[in-house]
Amino acid sequence: MASAWALKDVAVSYLVNKSTPLLFRASFVKGQRTLMLVFWPRVCEQYTDINVKMFNVYTGELIYESSNIRDNFELIDITTNESTMYLIEIINDNGVGDQVPLVIFTSLELKEASIPGVSLLPYVENITMTDSESKVVKFGIRNTGSYPVFNVTIDVHTSSSFINIVNIGHGNFPKLNPKETLNFSLFIQPVDIGEASINITCMYHFLDLSFTYSKTVTVSVVDDDTKPPEIKVLEVQTPSVLEILLLGKKFMVKFKVTDESGVAEVYVRYKISKGEYSDWLICKKISENIYVFEISASTLKSHLGEKVYIQFRAIDMDNDRPGDNLEVTSQEYSFQLSTLSYEYLILASIIVVIALIVALRRLRR
């Protein structure tokens, strides 16, 4: 029995910080039932409030607690019936100095332990998305330490008006084992163009200590369509005077309008010579992306030989948010209408000749 209580030959001296606990791990094998620890603060009246706790590392259960060690030593007698590992937490709570010198004697070999941490996976710093798409982004909280952490809580927040976010994964985990990753997802919905920050906070517990880990992810919302519609004139039909007067043929312009988001509306306005522009008129669509504009023969008869000026205006279907659609007004196109010139003289001569022939025939009768 004496050997079971024998202290290690070498006692180690430590400095216990007030802000950070000193942690040790003690491993037990089956049949080893007793642990004896002697904590001996160096003799000084101000160093009195040393708190010692022992936890089952796998369950977080508090096994032993001794507060305010005020004598020169403290004896901890723990009996265990299982093969397990304990963590011993030593806290300086004296409120006087930053460090307390402490000598530890033990019947077991103690190894210093570090406080486990967590990290956010994947290490996403920036997310880029368009204003027309919503995204589900997967994240993970990973225990990067050697011991379990407990009561893990995920909080997600943004103060930006550019996006809406919803945590569609788990938000609370009772336990996170070493090297284990627990996943959650964020549904991100764009509201407007701009840059937003998502603050992800992970709160977790280790032994009787609480910790907070924070990560900021930047979301950039960009416009999915930054180009206005493109307008291209395909064909122009300018009828001759004879076609206008005899056949009633119209002046016609055929043009093509294209856009990544589709074309919502197409308008045209025109003026003849130095007149005023008409109001914007809705264009006639004859096939996919193909439109025509026509001027009637009756209008052309009054303006033979003059110029017609035309402008086109198109608006795309990019309406992911108010004011998102783009529009374009084309350059001013000018087209020369047919003149009276020779065609009209030939037509008049033909009409005169026909009239004379008809008159002569009547006289002969």
PDB file of N, CA and C in Angstrom, residues 251-284:
ATOM      1  N   PHE A 251     -42.490  51.746 -96.152  1.00  0.00           N
ATOM      2  CA  PHE A 251     -41.089  51.810 -95.739  1.00  0.00           C
ATOM      3  C   PHE A 251     -40.936  50.873 -94.523  1.00  0.00           C
ATOM      4  N   MET A 252     -39.861  50.043 -94.499  1.00  0.00           N
ATOM      5  CA  MET A 252     -39.715  49.044 -93.440  1.00  0.00           C
ATOM      6  C   MET A 252     -38.265  48.931 -92.987  1.00  0.00           C
ATOM      7  N   VAL A 253     -38.088  48.865 -91.664  1.00  0.00           N
ATOM      8  CA  VAL A 253     -36.780  48.580 -91.069  1.00  0.00           C
ATOM      9  C   VAL A 253     -36.926  47.332 -90.206  1.00  0.00           C
ATOM     10  N   LYS A 254     -36.075  46.340 -90.456  1.00  0.00           N
ATOM     11  CA  LYS A 254     -36.044  45.119 -89.641  1.00  0.00           C
ATOM     12  C   LYS A 254     -34.780  45.145 -88.783  1.00  0.00           C
ATOM     13  N   PHE A 255     -34.931  44.900 -87.506  1.00  0.00           N
ATOM     14  CA  PHE A 255     -33.761  44.951 -86.616  1.00  0.00           C
ATOM     15  C   PHE A 255     -33.854  43.865 -85.541  1.00  0.00           C
ATOM     16  N   LYS A 256     -32.697  43.610 -84.936  1.00  0.00           N
ATOM     17  CA  LYS A 256     -32.573  42.522 -83.948  1.00  0.00           C
ATOM     18  C   LYS A 256     -32.171  43.111 -82.598  1.00  0.00           C
ATOM     19  N   VAL A 257     -32.820  42.644 -81.525  1.00  0.00           N
ATOM     20  CA  VAL A 257     -32.516  43.090 -80.163  1.00  0.00           C
ATOM     21  C   VAL A 257     -32.191  41.855 -79.308  1.00  0.00           C
ATOM     22  N   THR A 258     -31.025  41.840 -78.669  1.00  0.00           N
ATOM     23  CA  THR A 258     -30.622  40.703 -77.843  1.00  0.00           C
ATOM     24  C   THR A 258     -30.136  41.194 -76.479  1.00  0.00           C
ATOM     25  N   ASP A 259     -30.281  40.318 -75.464  1.00  0.00           N
ATOM     26  CA  ASP A 259     -29.805  40.612 -74.119  1.00  0.00           C
ATOM     27  C   ASP A 259     -29.672  39.305 -73.352  1.00  0.00           C
ATOM     28  N   GLU A 260     -28.695  39.258 -72.420  1.00  0.00           N
ATOM     29  CA  GLU A 260     -28.459  38.047 -71.631  1.00  0.00           C
ATOM     30  C   GLU A 260     -29.682  37.651 -70.818  1.00  0.00           C
ATOM     31  N   SER A 261     -30.405  38.640 -70.314  1.00  0.00           N
ATOM     32  CA  SER A 261     -31.562  38.360 -69.455  1.00  0.00           C
ATOM     33  C   SER A 261     -32.868  38.278 -70.232  1.00  0.00           C
ATOM     34  N   GLY A 262     -32.803  38.507 -71.529  1.00  0.00           N
ATOM     35  CA  GLY A 262     -34.015  38.571 -72.323  1.00  0.00           C
ATOM     36  C   GLY A 262     -34.465  40.009 -72.516  1.00  0.00           C
ATOM     37  N   VAL A 263     -35.315  40.217 -73.497  1.00  0.00           N
ATOM     38  CA  VAL A 263     -35.787  41.559 -73.847  1.00  0.00           C
ATOM     39  C   VAL A 263     -37.228  41.707 -73.381  1.00  0.00           C
ATOM     40  N   ALA A 264     -37.469  42.742 -72.591  1.00  0.00           N
ATOM     41  CA  ALA A 264     -38.814  42.968 -72.053  1.00  0.00           C
ATOM     42  C   ALA A 264     -39.644  43.853 -72.987  1.00  0.00           C
ATOM     43  N   GLU A 265     -39.087  44.994 -73.418  1.00  0.00           N
ATOM     44  CA  GLU A 265     -39.844  45.954 -74.223  1.00  0.00           C
ATOM     45  C   GLU A 265     -38.935  46.578 -75.283  1.00  0.00           C
ATOM     46  N   VAL A 266     -39.524  46.845 -76.449  1.00  0.00           N
ATOM     47  CA  VAL A 266     -38.799  47.504 -77.542  1.00  0.00           C
ATOM     48  C   VAL A 266     -39.684  48.619 -78.110  1.00  0.00           C
ATOM     49  N   TYR A 267     -39.106  49.805 -78.240  1.00  0.00           N
ATOM     50  CA  TYR A 267     -39.851  50.967 -78.731  1.00  0.00           C
ATOM     51  C   TYR A 267     -39.091  51.608 -79.902  1.00  0.00           C
ATOM     52  N   VAL A 268     -39.810  52.408 -80.657  1.00  0.00           N
ATOM     53  CA  VAL A 268     -39.221  53.166 -81.748  1.00  0.00           C
ATOM     54  C   VAL A 268     -39.894  54.532 -81.819  1.00  0.00           C
ATOM     55  N   ARG A 269     -39.137  55.527 -82.274  1.00  0.00           N
ATOM     56  CA  ARG A 269     -39.729  56.831 -82.565  1.00  0.00           C
ATOM     57  C   ARG A 269     -39.087  57.334 -83.856  1.00  0.00           C
ATOM     58  N   TYR A 270     -39.804  58.195 -84.573  1.00  0.00           N
ATOM     59  CA  TYR A 270     -39.269  58.653 -85.855  1.00  0.00           C
ATOM     60  C   TYR A 270     -39.727  60.090 -86.113  1.00  0.00           C
ATOM     61  N   LYS A 271     -39.018  60.726 -87.049  1.00  0.00           N
ATOM     62  CA  LYS A 271     -39.432  62.032 -87.560  1.00  0.00           C
ATOM     63  C   LYS A 271     -39.014  62.110 -89.017  1.00  0.00           C
ATOM     64  N   ILE A 272     -39.706  62.949 -89.761  1.00  0.00           N
ATOM     65  CA  ILE A 272     -39.403  63.118 -91.183  1.00  0.00           C
ATOM     66  C   ILE A 272     -38.881  64.525 -91.392  1.00  0.00           C
ATOM     67  N   SER A 273     -37.706  64.591 -92.026  1.00  0.00           N
ATOM     68  CA  SER A 273     -37.012  65.867 -92.257  1.00  0.00           C
ATOM     69  C   SER A 273     -36.830  66.625 -90.954  1.00  0.00           C
ATOM     70  N   LYS A 274     -37.271  67.856 -90.898  1.00  0.00           N
ATOM     71  CA  LYS A 274     -37.027  68.679 -89.728  1.00  0.00           C
ATOM     72  C   LYS A 274     -38.216  68.720 -88.766  1.00  0.00           C
ATOM     73  N   GLY A 275     -39.084  67.730 -88.878  1.00  0.00           N
ATOM     74  CA  GLY A 275     -40.235  67.688 -87.985  1.00  0.00           C
ATOM     75  C   GLY A 275     -39.862  67.219 -86.587  1.00  0.00           C
ATOM     76  N   GLU A 276     -40.844  67.142 -85.721  1.00  0.00           N
ATOM     77  CA  GLU A 276     -40.648  66.697 -84.350  1.00  0.00           C
ATOM     78  C   GLU A 276     -40.705  65.165 -84.278  1.00  0.00           C
ATOM     79  N   TYR A 277     -39.948  64.624 -83.329  1.00  0.00           N
ATOM     80  CA  TYR A 277     -40.003  63.180 -83.120  1.00  0.00           C
ATOM     81  C   TYR A 277     -41.386  62.776 -82.611  1.00  0.00           C
ATOM     82  N   SER A 278     -41.828  61.615 -83.051  1.00  0.00           N
ATOM     83  CA  SER A 278     -43.080  61.052 -82.545  1.00  0.00           C
ATOM     84  C   SER A 278     -42.884  60.569 -81.115  1.00  0.00           C
ATOM     85  N   ASP A 279     -43.967  60.184 -80.454  1.00  0.00           N
ATOM     86  CA  ASP A 279     -43.854  59.516 -79.165  1.00  0.00           C
ATOM     87  C   ASP A 279     -43.200  58.153 -79.374  1.00  0.00           C
ATOM     88  N   TRP A 280     -42.741  57.541 -78.273  1.00  0.00           N
ATOM     89  CA  TRP A 280     -42.175  56.193 -78.375  1.00  0.00           C
ATOM     90  C   TRP A 280     -43.309  55.209 -78.672  1.00  0.00           C
ATOM     91  N   LEU A 281     -43.160  54.461 -79.744  1.00  0.00           N
ATOM     92  CA  LEU A 281     -44.168  53.509 -80.203  1.00  0.00           C
ATOM     93  C   LEU A 281     -43.687  52.087 -79.943  1.00  0.00           C
ATOM     94  N   ILE A 282     -44.610  51.211 -79.580  1.00  0.00           N
ATOM     95  CA  ILE A 282     -44.249  49.806 -79.362  1.00  0.00           C
ATOM     96  C   ILE A 282     -43.965  49.145 -80.694  1.00  0.00           C
ATOM     97  N   CYS A 283     -42.835  48.441 -80.761  1.00  0.00           N
ATOM     98  CA  CYS A 283     -42.445  47.791 -82.017  1.00  0.00           C
ATOM     99  C   CYS A 283     -43.131  46.444 -82.172  1.00  0.00           C
ATOM    100  N   LYS A 284     -43.314  46.074 -83.408  1.00  0.00           N
ATOM    101  CA  LYS A 284     -43.930  44.792 -83.742  1.00  0.00           C
ATOM    102  C   LYS A 284     -42.849  43.706 -83.777  1.00  0.00           C
TER     103      LYS A 284
END
